[in-house]
Each structure stands twice: as structure tokens, then as C-alpha cells.
Amino acid sequence: MIKGMIFDLDGVIVSTDDCHYLAWKRMADEEGIYFDREINERLRGVSRMDSLQIILERAAKPYTQTEKEAMAARKNDYYVALIQELTPADILPGAAETLAALRQKGVKMAIGSSSRNTPVILERIGLSTAFDAVADGNQITRSKPDPEVFLLAARLLGLAPAECLVVEDADAGVEAALAGGMKALGVGSAAANPSATYRAKSLAELKLETVLG
Ligand code: B16
Ligand code: MG
């Protein structure tokens, strides 16, 4: 019996992929590092510093830790400027309807996101008060596929992991949910993930009764 649903943010509730891509692309171009949308796919659900490590696989020279931190901060400045433009119209199809239906059924809802920008994104899209709990990149030390962020979300909801269903668009997130003892619904880029407990193209195509048990 599912008593709580934990939603990843980027790619599940709102599509910020393009903002991440444009910000990393600008930073990489400035540094002369090759970066494209295929590499960007590998950054889905991955923390900022781990994302930078993936980008630096194509770098021609090594960077010091201080330089890496400055590059990650520069990318974040570009990203934060881009997400200021987000509005409630950027909420992904089916997300608002799913949250409303869960509220009506008394199912608890949380965010479980790797992003340190979660509070500002939720504020921009008008969902700051829509969730019973928010666990994000500011509160964790280990990035997905480690289950830390989802275990924190479950604890904040007052639920056991087995009572929670995680919705994820990243394979690393599906892996994290399962590693934490939760069920996982793969959507978007994770809609074909064979490990996911359930799959749907998007929240708009989800039949809630099939996943709530
Ligand atoms: P930030 P999610 C993740 O969010 C993004 O998918 C990933 O691309 C990003 O690198 C990560 O957040 C960290 O974001 O730089 O804002 O802290 O999908 O876990 O909601
Ligand atoms: Mg995501």
C-alpha cells in the first residue's frame, strides 16, 4: 500500500533540462571543452560537481579543485539567471493534476531532488507549498544513485521506504529508489528503464490506481 509519493523535480515536475544544458554549454565553450546534448543526457539526476566531472572527461588539461569549484559556480550563475524565467506554465503535463488527485486521496507528497536550486524552482513555478516535505541537494552528501535523498524524503513524510513510490526521469534516480527499498515509476528518459517497477511516458499518461495498490 503506497502512502507517499516522492517526486524528482527536474524532468518530472518541471523541465529545466534545457537551462542546465545551455548553462553547461556556455561554461564548456568558454573553456574550450567539447560538450553536446548526448553528454548532457548523462547529467540527468547527477549532482553539480559530479556533472562537472563528466564534462571534464573531454577536457584537454587537468583542473585544480579550486578551478573546478569556480567552473561549477560559474555554470550555476548562468543556470540561476535562466531559471528566473520559469513560470507555472513550465510545469510538465499531468504533474499538477497528479498532485491534486493525490491530495484528494490523502497520499503524502514529497520532492526528492539532487538540485540545490530546488527552493527557487518551486517558488518560480508556484509549487512552494504544494508538498508535505522537500528533500534536495542542499541536505544530502551523496548523489543519486545513492538513495540518501529519497530516504530523507520518506523520513520527513514519516513513512517507511516500502510505503513510498518514487517518480524519476533519470536511470540513476530509479536505481536510487530501488536501493532505498522503494518502488520506482520511470517517466520521460527513464520510461523504458526495465528495472523500474512501473513505467509511463509522462505523468499525463499515468493511471494512479495502477501504482497506488
Ligand atoms: P543543481 P533532479 C538534478 O535535478 C538535475 O537533473 C541534474 O541535471 C543537476 O545536475 C542536479 O539536479 C543538480 O542541480 O546544480 O541545481 O544543484 O533531476 O534530481 O531534480
Ligand atoms: Mg530528474
PDB file of C-alpha atoms and ligand atoms in Angstrom, residues 7-12 16-17 20 24 40 43-49 51 75-76 79 83 111-118 121 137 144 149 168-170, ligand 1:
ATOM      1  CA  PHE A   7       8.800  13.259  -6.942  1.00  0.00           C
ATOM      2  CA  ASP A   8      12.095  14.053  -8.554  1.00  0.00           C
ATOM      3  CA  LEU A   9      11.944  17.712  -9.647  1.00  0.00           C
ATOM      4  CA  ASP A  10      13.889  18.312 -12.886  1.00  0.00           C
ATOM      5  CA  GLY A  11      12.325  16.177 -15.632  1.00  0.00           C
ATOM      6  CA  VAL A  12       9.304  15.069 -13.574  1.00  0.00           C
ATOM      7  CA  THR A  16      14.801  22.524 -16.646  1.00  0.00           C
ATOM      8  CA  ASP A  17      16.979  20.247 -18.828  1.00  0.00           C
ATOM      9  CA  HIS A  20      21.101  23.031 -17.450  1.00  0.00           C
ATOM     10  CA  TRP A  24      26.947  23.954 -19.038  1.00  0.00           C
ATOM     11  CA  ASN A  40      24.123  16.345 -21.263  1.00  0.00           C
ATOM     12  CA  LEU A  43      23.997  14.581 -16.260  1.00  0.00           C
ATOM     13  CA  ARG A  44      20.343  13.810 -15.576  1.00  0.00           C
ATOM     14  CA  GLY A  45      19.827  13.498 -11.793  1.00  0.00           C
ATOM     15  CA  VAL A  46      23.580  13.792 -11.186  1.00  0.00           C
ATOM     16  CA  SER A  47      24.871  16.433  -8.728  1.00  0.00           C
ATOM     17  CA  ARG A  48      26.583  19.620  -9.924  1.00  0.00           C
ATOM     18  CA  MET A  49      30.150  18.551  -9.097  1.00  0.00           C
ATOM     19  CA  SER A  51      28.200  16.568 -13.617  1.00  0.00           C
ATOM     20  CA  LYS A  75      27.737  27.371 -14.545  1.00  0.00           C
ATOM     21  CA  ASN A  76      25.344  27.799 -11.636  1.00  0.00           C
ATOM     22  CA  TYR A  79      21.698  28.475 -14.722  1.00  0.00           C
ATOM     23  CA  ILE A  83      15.560  29.687 -14.264  1.00  0.00           C
ATOM     24  CA  ILE A 111      10.200  16.288  -3.530  1.00  0.00           C
ATOM     25  CA  GLY A 112      13.412  14.249  -3.754  1.00  0.00           C
ATOM     26  CA  SER A 113      15.798  16.221  -5.972  1.00  0.00           C
ATOM     27  CA  SER A 114      19.562  16.436  -6.408  1.00  0.00           C
ATOM     28  CA  SER A 115      19.238  20.130  -7.189  1.00  0.00           C
ATOM     29  CA  ARG A 116      20.446  22.776  -4.763  1.00  0.00           C
ATOM     30  CA  ASN A 117      18.209  25.176  -6.668  1.00  0.00           C
ATOM     31  CA  THR A 118      15.027  23.302  -5.669  1.00  0.00           C
ATOM     32  CA  ILE A 121      12.496  26.477  -8.855  1.00  0.00           C
ATOM     33  CA  GLY A 137      20.694  18.699  -2.860  1.00  0.00           C
ATOM     34  CA  LYS A 144      21.813   9.543  -6.863  1.00  0.00           C
ATOM     35  CA  VAL A 149      17.767  11.983  -0.833  1.00  0.00           C
ATOM     36  CA  GLU A 168      12.005   9.606 -11.652  1.00  0.00           C
ATOM     37  CA  ASP A 169      13.185  10.597 -15.138  1.00  0.00           C
ATOM     38  CA  ALA A 170      16.803   9.515 -14.563  1.00  0.00           C
TER      39      ALA A 170
HETATM   40  P1  B16 B   1      21.923  21.954  -9.244  1.00  0.00           P
HETATM   41  P2  B16 B   1      16.790  16.305 -10.203  1.00  0.00           P
HETATM   42  C1  B16 B   1      19.152  17.332 -10.903  1.00  0.00           C
HETATM   43  O1  B16 B   1      17.829  17.513 -10.507  1.00  0.00           O
HETATM   44  C2  B16 B   1      19.311  17.542 -12.406  1.00  0.00           C
HETATM   45  O2  B16 B   1      18.621  16.539 -13.123  1.00  0.00           O
HETATM   46  C3  B16 B   1      20.771  17.471 -12.759  1.00  0.00           C
HETATM   47  O3  B16 B   1      20.947  17.683 -14.154  1.00  0.00           O
HETATM   48  C4  B16 B   1      21.544  18.521 -11.956  1.00  0.00           C
HETATM   49  O4  B16 B   1      22.948  18.453 -12.217  1.00  0.00           O
HETATM   50  C5  B16 B   1      21.293  18.292 -10.456  1.00  0.00           C
HETATM   51  O5  B16 B   1      19.898  18.348 -10.205  1.00  0.00           O
HETATM   52  C6  B16 B   1      21.978  19.326  -9.589  1.00  0.00           C
HETATM   53  O6  B16 B   1      21.382  20.569  -9.841  1.00  0.00           O
HETATM   54  O7  B16 B   1      23.164  22.324  -9.989  1.00  0.00           O
HETATM   55  O8  B16 B   1      20.763  22.889  -9.460  1.00  0.00           O
HETATM   56  O9  B16 B   1      22.197  21.725  -7.764  1.00  0.00           O
HETATM   57  O10 B16 B   1      16.532  15.659 -11.523  1.00  0.00           O
HETATM   58  O11 B16 B   1      17.425  15.397  -9.164  1.00  0.00           O
HETATM   59  O12 B16 B   1      15.588  17.055  -9.677  1.00  0.00           O
END
